[in-house]
PDB file of C-alpha atoms in Angstrom:
ATOM      1  CA  UNK N  23     -18.389  30.218  14.331  1.00 40.00           C
ATOM      2  CA  UNK N  24     -18.884  28.873  10.837  1.00 40.00           C
ATOM      3  CA  UNK N  25     -19.616  25.212  10.247  1.00 41.00           C
ATOM      4  CA  UNK N  26     -17.991  23.665   7.213  1.00 38.00           C
ATOM      5  CA  UNK N  27     -20.111  20.944   5.708  1.00 38.00           C
ATOM      6  CA  UNK N  28     -19.560  18.217   3.164  1.00 39.00           C
ATOM      7  CA  UNK N  29     -15.896  17.808   3.978  1.00 36.00           C
ATOM      8  CA  UNK N  30     -14.331  14.699   2.488  1.00 37.00           C
ATOM      9  CA  UNK N  31     -12.671  12.326   4.951  1.00 38.00           C
ATOM     10  CA  UNK N  32      -8.880  12.572   5.140  1.00 36.00           C
ATOM     11  CA  UNK N  33      -6.980  10.432   2.696  1.00 37.00           C
ATOM     12  CA  UNK N  34      -5.675   7.212   4.232  1.00 38.00           C
ATOM     13  CA  UNK N  35      -1.948   6.753   4.645  1.00 39.00           C
ATOM     14  CA  UNK N  36      -2.150   3.704   2.389  1.00 41.00           C
ATOM     15  CA  UNK N  37      -3.877   3.091  -0.934  1.00 39.00           C
ATOM     16  CA  UNK N  38      -4.909  -0.369   0.191  1.00 43.00           C
ATOM     17  CA  UNK N  39      -8.310   0.745   1.449  1.00 42.00           C
ATOM     18  CA  UNK N  40      -9.121   2.308  -1.903  1.00 39.00           C
ATOM     19  CA  UNK N  41      -7.926  -0.674  -3.860  1.00 39.00           C
ATOM     20  CA  UNK N  42      -9.466  -3.361  -1.670  1.00 44.00           C
ATOM     21  CA  UNK N  43     -12.896  -2.829  -3.231  1.00 46.00           C
ATOM     22  CA  UNK N  44     -12.564  -3.191  -7.020  1.00 44.00           C
ATOM     23  CA  UNK N  45     -14.717  -0.966  -9.256  1.00 42.00           C
ATOM     24  CA  UNK N  46     -17.959  -2.269 -10.662  1.00 45.00           C
ATOM     25  CA  UNK N  47     -17.350  -4.840 -13.355  1.00 42.00           C
ATOM     26  CA  UNK N  48     -13.775  -5.559 -12.272  1.00 37.00           C
ATOM     27  CA  UNK N  49     -13.009  -8.944 -10.745  1.00 42.00           C
ATOM     28  CA  UNK N  50     -10.399  -9.074  -8.022  1.00 42.00           C
ATOM     29  CA  UNK N  51      -7.560 -11.535  -8.725  1.00 44.00           C
ATOM     30  CA  UNK N  52      -7.717 -14.914  -7.046  1.00 48.00           C
ATOM     31  CA  UNK N  53      -4.721 -15.498  -4.783  1.00 51.00           C
ATOM     32  CA  UNK N  54      -6.137 -18.459  -2.900  1.00 53.00           C
ATOM     33  CA  UNK N  55      -3.694 -20.887  -4.523  1.00 77.00           C
ATOM     34  CA  UNK N  56      -0.544 -19.085  -3.370  1.00 82.00           C
ATOM     35  CA  UNK N  57      -0.550 -20.317   0.262  1.00 84.00           C
ATOM     36  CA  UNK N  58      -1.157 -23.833  -1.044  1.00 85.00           C
ATOM     37  CA  UNK N  59       1.821 -23.534  -3.385  1.00 85.00           C
ATOM     38  CA  UNK N  60       3.996 -22.403  -0.466  1.00 89.00           C
ATOM     39  CA  UNK N  61       2.768 -25.080   1.949  1.00 87.00           C
ATOM     40  CA  UNK N  62       5.643 -27.482   1.202  1.00 87.00           C
ATOM     41  CA  UNK N  63       8.374 -24.949   2.050  1.00 89.00           C
ATOM     42  CA  UNK N  64      10.337 -26.016   5.150  1.00 90.00           C
ATOM     43  CA  UNK N  65       9.750 -23.677   8.089  1.00 89.00           C
ATOM     44  CA  UNK N  66      13.133 -22.619   9.584  1.00 89.00           C
ATOM     45  CA  UNK N  67      11.520 -21.546  12.858  1.00 86.00           C
ATOM     46  CA  UNK N  68      11.199 -23.649  15.992  1.00 83.00           C
ATOM     47  CA  UNK N  69       7.754 -25.211  16.225  1.00 80.00           C
ATOM     48  CA  UNK N  70       7.120 -23.845  19.716  1.00 80.00           C
ATOM     49  CA  UNK N  71       5.581 -20.401  19.801  1.00 75.00           C
ATOM     50  CA  UNK N  72       4.730 -20.113  16.091  1.00 83.00           C
ATOM     51  CA  UNK N  73       1.666 -17.873  15.776  1.00 86.00           C
ATOM     52  CA  UNK N  74       1.507 -17.396  12.021  1.00 88.00           C
ATOM     53  CA  UNK N  75       1.955 -20.200   9.518  1.00 90.00           C
ATOM     54  CA  UNK N  76       4.742 -19.758   6.975  1.00 92.00           C
ATOM     55  CA  UNK N  77       2.517 -19.868   3.830  1.00 91.00           C
ATOM     56  CA  UNK N  78       0.243 -17.041   4.963  1.00 90.00           C
ATOM     57  CA  UNK N  79       3.110 -14.778   6.086  1.00 92.00           C
ATOM     58  CA  UNK N  80       5.028 -15.273   2.835  1.00 92.00           C
ATOM     59  CA  UNK N  81       1.813 -14.764   0.827  1.00 91.00           C
ATOM     60  CA  UNK N  82       1.272 -11.439   2.602  1.00 92.00           C
ATOM     61  CA  UNK N  83       4.883 -10.470   1.861  1.00 92.00           C
ATOM     62  CA  UNK N  84       4.441 -11.357  -1.822  1.00 89.00           C
ATOM     63  CA  UNK N  85       1.302  -9.205  -2.016  1.00 89.00           C
ATOM     64  CA  UNK N  86       3.170  -6.323  -0.381  1.00 91.00           C
ATOM     65  CA  UNK N  87       6.100  -6.589  -2.804  1.00 88.00           C
ATOM     66  CA  UNK N  88       3.736  -6.666  -5.782  1.00 85.00           C
ATOM     67  CA  UNK N  89       2.202  -3.456  -4.386  1.00 88.00           C
ATOM     68  CA  UNK N  90       5.722  -1.887  -4.431  1.00 87.00           C
ATOM     69  CA  UNK N  91       6.389  -2.303  -0.693  1.00 89.00           C
ATOM     70  CA  UNK N  92       9.963  -3.589  -0.918  1.00 82.00           C
ATOM     71  CA  UNK N  93      11.712  -3.256   2.471  1.00 89.00           C
ATOM     72  CA  UNK N  94      10.925  -5.311   5.569  1.00 91.00           C
ATOM     73  CA  UNK N  95       9.540  -2.223   7.269  1.00 92.00           C
ATOM     74  CA  UNK N  96       7.338  -1.422   4.272  1.00 92.00           C
ATOM     75  CA  UNK N  97       6.042  -5.001   4.097  1.00 93.00           C
ATOM     76  CA  UNK N  98       5.069  -4.792   7.772  1.00 93.00           C
ATOM     77  CA  UNK N  99       3.335  -1.461   7.129  1.00 93.00           C
ATOM     78  CA  UNK N 100       1.360  -3.041   4.276  1.00 93.00           C
ATOM     79  CA  UNK N 101       0.315  -5.855   6.598  1.00 93.00           C
ATOM     80  CA  UNK N 102      -0.741  -3.371   9.297  1.00 92.00           C
ATOM     81  CA  UNK N 103      -2.724  -1.196   6.864  1.00 92.00           C
ATOM     82  CA  UNK N 104      -4.428  -3.957   4.888  1.00 91.00           C
ATOM     83  CA  UNK N 105      -8.197  -4.229   5.449  1.00 92.00           C
ATOM     84  CA  UNK N 106      -9.475  -6.976   7.704  1.00 91.00           C
ATOM     85  CA  UNK N 107     -11.103  -8.723   4.745  1.00 91.00           C
ATOM     86  CA  UNK N 108      -7.728  -8.921   2.997  1.00 89.00           C
ATOM     87  CA  UNK N 109      -6.094 -10.436   6.074  1.00 90.00           C
ATOM     88  CA  UNK N 110      -8.861 -12.996   6.418  1.00 90.00           C
ATOM     89  CA  UNK N 111      -8.451 -13.932   2.750  1.00 87.00           C
ATOM     90  CA  UNK N 112      -4.746 -14.542   3.370  1.00 87.00           C
ATOM     91  CA  UNK N 113      -5.508 -16.579   6.503  1.00 87.00           C
ATOM     92  CA  UNK N 114      -4.309 -14.014   9.073  1.00 90.00           C
ATOM     93  CA  UNK N 115      -6.319 -12.911  12.095  1.00 90.00           C
ATOM     94  CA  UNK N 116      -6.829  -9.133  11.655  1.00 91.00           C
ATOM     95  CA  UNK N 117      -6.448  -8.658  15.420  1.00 91.00           C
ATOM     96  CA  UNK N 118      -3.100 -10.529  15.535  1.00 91.00           C
ATOM     97  CA  UNK N 119      -1.074  -9.452  12.536  1.00 93.00           C
ATOM     98  CA  UNK N 120       2.574 -10.498  12.101  1.00 92.00           C
ATOM     99  CA  UNK N 121       5.160  -8.023  13.334  1.00 92.00           C
ATOM    100  CA  UNK N 122       8.007  -6.518  11.323  1.00 93.00           C
ATOM    101  CA  UNK N 123      10.575  -8.463  13.363  1.00 92.00           C
ATOM    102  CA  UNK N 124       8.888 -11.803  12.722  1.00 92.00           C
ATOM    103  CA  UNK N 125       8.456 -11.085   8.987  1.00 93.00           C
ATOM    104  CA  UNK N 126      12.094 -10.034   8.621  1.00 93.00           C
ATOM    105  CA  UNK N 127      13.515 -13.009  10.484  1.00 91.00           C
ATOM    106  CA  UNK N 128      11.352 -15.493   8.612  1.00 92.00           C
ATOM    107  CA  UNK N 129      12.119 -14.106   5.155  1.00 91.00           C
ATOM    108  CA  UNK N 130      15.852 -13.941   5.897  1.00 90.00           C
ATOM    109  CA  UNK N 131      15.881 -17.571   7.051  1.00 91.00           C
ATOM    110  CA  UNK N 132      14.022 -18.964   4.020  1.00 90.00           C
ATOM    111  CA  UNK N 133      15.877 -20.831   1.280  1.00 87.00           C
ATOM    112  CA  UNK N 134      15.719 -18.361  -1.657  1.00 81.00           C
ATOM    113  CA  UNK N 135      15.965 -21.067  -4.323  1.00 77.00           C
ATOM    114  CA  UNK N 136      13.084 -23.073  -2.860  1.00 83.00           C
ATOM    115  CA  UNK N 137      10.980 -19.937  -2.509  1.00 85.00           C
ATOM    116  CA  UNK N 138      11.689 -18.871  -6.093  1.00 79.00           C
ATOM    117  CA  UNK N 139      10.836 -22.324  -7.416  1.00 78.00           C
ATOM    118  CA  UNK N 140       7.558 -22.468  -5.463  1.00 83.00           C
ATOM    119  CA  UNK N 141       6.380 -19.060  -6.642  1.00 81.00           C
ATOM    120  CA  UNK N 142       7.558 -19.805 -10.182  1.00 76.00           C
ATOM    121  CA  UNK N 143       5.523 -23.016 -10.307  1.00 76.00           C
ATOM    122  CA  UNK N 144       2.465 -21.158  -9.012  1.00 80.00           C
ATOM    123  CA  UNK N 145       2.821 -18.377 -11.586  1.00 75.00           C
ATOM    124  CA  UNK N 146       3.468 -20.888 -14.347  1.00 69.00           C
ATOM    125  CA  UNK N 147       0.178 -22.605 -13.566  1.00 70.00           C
ATOM    126  CA  UNK N 148      -1.704 -19.312 -13.684  1.00 68.00           C
ATOM    127  CA  UNK N 149       0.008 -17.736 -16.678  1.00 56.00           C
ATOM    128  CA  UNK N 150      -2.380 -16.470 -19.324  1.00 50.00           C
ATOM    129  CA  UNK N 151      -1.926 -14.419 -22.453  1.00 48.00           C
ATOM    130  CA  UNK N 152      -4.305 -12.649 -24.793  1.00 49.00           C
ATOM    131  CA  UNK N 153      -2.671 -14.302 -27.774  1.00 54.00           C
ATOM    132  CA  UNK N 154      -3.171 -17.825 -29.019  1.00 56.00           C
ATOM    133  CA  UNK N 155      -1.244 -20.095 -26.612  1.00 53.00           C
ATOM    134  CA  UNK N 156       1.811 -21.846 -27.965  1.00 55.00           C
ATOM    135  CA  UNK N 157       1.541 -25.554 -28.628  1.00 75.00           C
ATOM    136  CA  UNK N 158       4.752 -26.156 -26.677  1.00 83.00           C
ATOM    137  CA  UNK N 159       6.266 -24.307 -23.768  1.00 89.00           C
ATOM    138  CA  UNK N 160       9.442 -22.411 -24.634  1.00 92.00           C
ATOM    139  CA  UNK N 161      11.834 -21.526 -21.813  1.00 93.00           C
ATOM    140  CA  UNK N 162      14.686 -19.060 -22.264  1.00 93.00           C
ATOM    141  CA  UNK N 163      17.796 -19.414 -20.093  1.00 93.00           C
ATOM    142  CA  UNK N 164      19.884 -16.272 -19.711  1.00 90.00           C
ATOM    143  CA  UNK N 165      22.082 -14.533 -17.177  1.00 89.00           C
ATOM    144  CA  UNK N 166      21.839 -10.903 -16.102  1.00 86.00           C
ATOM    145  CA  UNK N 167      23.228  -8.538 -13.510  1.00 84.00           C
ATOM    146  CA  UNK N 168      20.510  -7.163 -11.238  1.00 78.00           C
ATOM    147  CA  UNK N 169      20.183  -3.406 -11.494  1.00 74.00           C
ATOM    148  CA  UNK N 170      20.624  -1.618  -8.191  1.00 71.00           C
ATOM    149  CA  UNK N 171      22.225  -4.613  -6.460  1.00 72.00           C
ATOM    150  CA  UNK N 172      25.701  -3.065  -6.210  1.00 77.00           C
ATOM    151  CA  UNK N 173      26.622  -1.448  -2.905  1.00 77.00           C
ATOM    152  CA  UNK N 174      29.725   0.114  -1.388  1.00 78.00           C
ATOM    153  CA  UNK N 175      30.786  -3.198   0.109  1.00 78.00           C
ATOM    154  CA  UNK N 176      29.433  -5.693  -2.426  1.00 79.00           C
ATOM    155  CA  UNK N 177      29.642  -6.210  -6.150  1.00 80.00           C
ATOM    156  CA  UNK N 178      26.517  -6.323  -8.282  1.00 81.00           C
ATOM    157  CA  UNK N 179      24.504  -9.529  -7.996  1.00 82.00           C
ATOM    158  CA  UNK N 180      24.503 -11.776 -11.074  1.00 87.00           C
ATOM    159  CA  UNK N 181      21.765 -14.369 -11.570  1.00 88.00           C
ATOM    160  CA  UNK N 182      20.926 -17.036 -14.123  1.00 90.00           C
ATOM    161  CA  UNK N 183      17.191 -17.284 -14.797  1.00 90.00           C
ATOM    162  CA  UNK N 184      14.741 -19.450 -16.734  1.00 91.00           C
ATOM    163  CA  UNK N 185      11.819 -17.488 -18.198  1.00 90.00           C
ATOM    164  CA  UNK N 186       8.646 -18.694 -19.917  1.00 89.00           C
ATOM    165  CA  UNK N 187       8.719 -16.995 -23.307  1.00 88.00           C
ATOM    166  CA  UNK N 188       4.917 -16.999 -23.659  1.00 84.00           C
ATOM    167  CA  UNK N 189       3.961 -15.498 -20.275  1.00 80.00           C
ATOM    168  CA  UNK N 190       7.255 -13.742 -19.324  1.00 81.00           C
ATOM    169  CA  UNK N 191       7.121 -15.502 -15.939  1.00 81.00           C
ATOM    170  CA  UNK N 192      10.468 -16.282 -14.299  1.00 83.00           C
ATOM    171  CA  UNK N 193      10.163 -19.980 -13.480  1.00 85.00           C
ATOM    172  CA  UNK N 194      13.488 -20.344 -11.648  1.00 86.00           C
ATOM    173  CA  UNK N 195      16.644 -18.414 -10.851  1.00 85.00           C
ATOM    174  CA  UNK N 196      19.971 -19.026  -9.158  1.00 87.00           C
ATOM    175  CA  UNK N 197      22.850 -16.846  -8.016  1.00 85.00           C
ATOM    176  CA  UNK N 198      26.110 -16.822  -9.953  1.00 87.00           C
ATOM    177  CA  UNK N 199      28.738 -15.637  -7.493  1.00 80.00           C
ATOM    178  CA  UNK N 200      32.424 -15.002  -7.977  1.00 74.00           C
ATOM    179  CA  UNK N 201      33.344 -18.615  -7.202  1.00 76.00           C
ATOM    180  CA  UNK N 202      31.354 -20.098 -10.084  1.00 79.00           C
ATOM    181  CA  UNK N 203      29.920 -19.168 -13.482  1.00 86.00           C
ATOM    182  CA  UNK N 204      26.774 -19.572 -15.575  1.00 88.00           C
ATOM    183  CA  UNK N 205      27.954 -22.868 -17.063  1.00 88.00           C
ATOM    184  CA  UNK N 206      28.145 -24.649 -13.704  1.00 90.00           C
ATOM    185  CA  UNK N 207      24.773 -23.213 -12.611  1.00 90.00           C
ATOM    186  CA  UNK N 208      22.879 -24.401 -15.710  1.00 93.00           C
ATOM    187  CA  UNK N 209      21.792 -27.773 -14.292  1.00 93.00           C
ATOM    188  CA  UNK N 210      20.992 -26.505 -10.760  1.00 91.00           C
ATOM    189  CA  UNK N 211      18.819 -23.835 -12.361  1.00 91.00           C
ATOM    190  CA  UNK N 212      16.716 -26.231 -14.428  1.00 92.00           C
ATOM    191  CA  UNK N 213      16.585 -28.759 -11.573  1.00 91.00           C
ATOM    192  CA  UNK N 214      14.198 -26.301  -9.909  1.00 87.00           C
ATOM    193  CA  UNK N 215      11.634 -26.941 -12.685  1.00 88.00           C
ATOM    194  CA  UNK N 216       9.928 -30.222 -11.921  1.00 85.00           C
ATOM    195  CA  UNK N 217       9.026 -31.254 -15.473  1.00 89.00           C
ATOM    196  CA  UNK N 218      10.808 -30.325 -18.708  1.00 92.00           C
ATOM    197  CA  UNK N 219       9.188 -32.972 -20.914  1.00 91.00           C
ATOM    198  CA  UNK N 220       7.942 -31.481 -24.155  1.00 89.00           C
ATOM    199  CA  UNK N 221       9.478 -28.062 -23.513  1.00 92.00           C
ATOM    200  CA  UNK N 222      11.912 -26.219 -25.769  1.00 94.00           C
ATOM    201  CA  UNK N 223      14.934 -24.698 -23.991  1.00 94.00           C
ATOM    202  CA  UNK N 224      16.702 -21.798 -25.718  1.00 92.00           C
ATOM    203  CA  UNK N 225      20.199 -20.805 -24.579  1.00 90.00           C
ATOM    204  CA  UNK N 226      23.057 -18.650 -25.776  1.00 86.00           C
ATOM    205  CA  UNK N 227      26.404 -19.716 -27.165  1.00 84.00           C
ATOM    206  CA  UNK N 228      27.922 -19.813 -23.670  1.00 84.00           C
ATOM    207  CA  UNK N 229      25.889 -22.949 -22.900  1.00 84.00           C
ATOM    208  CA  UNK N 230      26.666 -24.802 -26.125  1.00 84.00           C
ATOM    209  CA  UNK N 231      28.144 -27.770 -24.260  1.00 85.00           C
ATOM    210  CA  UNK N 232      27.669 -31.490 -24.799  1.00 85.00           C
ATOM    211  CA  UNK N 233      26.880 -32.178 -21.134  1.00 90.00           C
ATOM    212  CA  UNK N 234      24.155 -29.519 -21.218  1.00 91.00           C
ATOM    213  CA  UNK N 235      22.565 -31.164 -24.250  1.00 90.00           C
ATOM    214  CA  UNK N 236      22.833 -34.591 -22.629  1.00 92.00           C
ATOM    215  CA  UNK N 237      21.127 -33.225 -19.516  1.00 94.00           C
ATOM    216  CA  UNK N 238      18.258 -31.760 -21.548  1.00 94.00           C
ATOM    217  CA  UNK N 239      17.844 -35.014 -23.465  1.00 93.00           C
ATOM    218  CA  UNK N 240      17.657 -36.967 -20.207  1.00 94.00           C
ATOM    219  CA  UNK N 241      14.977 -34.554 -18.922  1.00 94.00           C
ATOM    220  CA  UNK N 242      12.902 -35.066 -22.080  1.00 93.00           C
ATOM    221  CA  UNK N 243      13.331 -31.511 -23.366  1.00 93.00           C
ATOM    222  CA  UNK N 244      14.216 -30.180 -26.801  1.00 93.00           C
ATOM    223  CA  UNK N 245      16.648 -27.336 -27.302  1.00 90.00           C
ATOM    224  CA  UNK N 246      17.713 -24.487 -29.549  1.00 89.00           C
ATOM    225  CA  UNK N 247      21.367 -23.535 -29.151  1.00 85.00           C
ATOM    226  CA  UNK N 248      23.140 -20.430 -30.335  1.00 80.00           C
ATOM    227  CA  UNK N 249      26.236 -21.812 -32.075  1.00 76.00           C
ATOM    228  CA  UNK N 250      29.232 -19.737 -33.059  1.00 72.00           C
ATOM    229  CA  UNK N 251      31.537 -20.702 -35.890  1.00 65.00           C
ATOM    230  CA  UNK N 252      34.391 -21.193 -33.433  1.00 60.00           C
ATOM    231  CA  UNK N 253      32.488 -23.618 -31.181  1.00 58.00           C
ATOM    232  CA  UNK N 254      34.513 -26.867 -30.995  1.00 55.00           C
ATOM    233  CA  UNK N 255      31.380 -29.099 -30.923  1.00 50.00           C
ATOM    234  CA  UNK N 256      30.590 -27.908 -34.433  1.00 51.00           C
ATOM    235  CA  UNK N 257      33.697 -29.375 -35.998  1.00 45.00           C
ATOM    236  CA  UNK N 258      33.224 -32.145 -38.506  1.00 47.00           C
ATOM    237  CA  UNK N 259      35.008 -34.777 -36.429  1.00 49.00           C
ATOM    238  CA  UNK N 260      32.508 -34.600 -33.515  1.00 52.00           C
ATOM    239  CA  UNK N 261      29.682 -37.171 -33.301  1.00 57.00           C
ATOM    240  CA  UNK N 262      26.087 -35.898 -33.417  1.00 60.00           C
ATOM    241  CA  UNK N 263      24.403 -34.690 -30.216  1.00 59.00           C
ATOM    242  CA  UNK N 264      22.032 -37.041 -28.355  1.00 61.00           C
ATOM    243  CA  UNK N 265      18.907 -37.620 -30.434  1.00 61.00           C
ATOM    244  CA  UNK N 266      20.411 -36.036 -33.535  1.00 59.00           C
ATOM    245  CA  UNK N 267      20.701 -38.197 -36.675  1.00 60.00           C
ATOM    246  CA  UNK N 268      24.047 -38.768 -38.319  1.00 58.00           C
ATOM    247  CA  UNK N 269      25.133 -35.899 -40.481  1.00 51.00           C
ATOM    248  CA  UNK N 270      27.559 -35.426 -43.346  1.00 54.00           C
ATOM    249  CA  UNK N 271      30.208 -32.854 -42.435  1.00 51.00           C
ATOM    250  CA  UNK N 272      29.827 -29.717 -44.569  1.00 52.00           C
ATOM    251  CA  UNK N 273      32.744 -28.473 -46.581  1.00 51.00           C
ATOM    252  CA  UNK N 274      34.206 -25.610 -44.528  1.00 48.00           C
ATOM    253  CA  UNK N 275      37.186 -23.547 -45.680  1.00 49.00           C
ATOM    254  CA  UNK N 276      40.083 -23.969 -43.282  1.00 45.00           C
ATOM    255  CA  UNK N 277      40.389 -20.204 -42.906  1.00 44.00           C
ATOM    256  CA  UNK N 278      36.821 -19.766 -41.588  1.00 43.00           C
ATOM    257  CA  UNK N 279      37.162 -21.223 -38.098  1.00 40.00           C
ATOM    258  CA  UNK N 280      39.879 -22.165 -35.684  1.00 40.00           C
ATOM    259  CA  UNK N 281      38.215 -25.562 -35.204  1.00 39.00           C
ATOM    260  CA  UNK N 282      38.381 -26.294 -38.921  1.00 36.00           C
ATOM    261  CA  UNK N 283      42.121 -25.783 -38.960  1.00 37.00           C
ATOM    262  CA  UNK N 284      42.560 -28.791 -36.702  1.00 37.00           C
ATOM    263  CA  UNK N 285      40.329 -31.048 -38.801  1.00 40.00           C
ATOM    264  CA  UNK N 286      42.056 -33.745 -40.868  1.00 42.00           C
TER     265      UNK N 286
END
């Protein structure tokens, strides 16, 4: 009987073991601040019988999603396969890991807007770029339909999001369902960002509304609006926006815009 030597060990079912020890010269990312950022989230579970604190379970789920484990079952598999050192870093006892049922129920019961805002604030505080940082933070507000969100029984999911233009981090997002539209969700979206002072908000022509500008002025933000020639606020008989100096109405041919045709 021949003996085969120098066989390599079988490949693990997960890449976590290989990735848990970074190569020489590579520093592993610091995720210690994520549980702290999630600590203020309200726990929807009853206090009795809670074995795993909400921040550490959600932090583990975030790590799993970043590693492309998207379903509840996959997130639980990531948690089961993760090395003991990784679990200890996240604050989970390696011998008592959260189950798939507990992870699923907790994530389904969380307020998605509060969770998005908490993670957005954490990412915003850690955002770095290789380029020279901007002197002022610029935030783009735009709505998009999520790819792959349409199913046989549901229409595609539409969201309105606020994105940091320097780091590409989504700071906040909110659903736009069939009973509302992007205009009504503008303020609830930016309410998720705690401080807008000194920022520059860029929006499309859909949000060129006086109440939006008033809201941004009250929050201490500046703005850049996309204005179409047919936008009623641009007619010569409208007063200037909040914080804007008085202006002399430009001479506009009556045939150029529908708003100009109603001007005296």
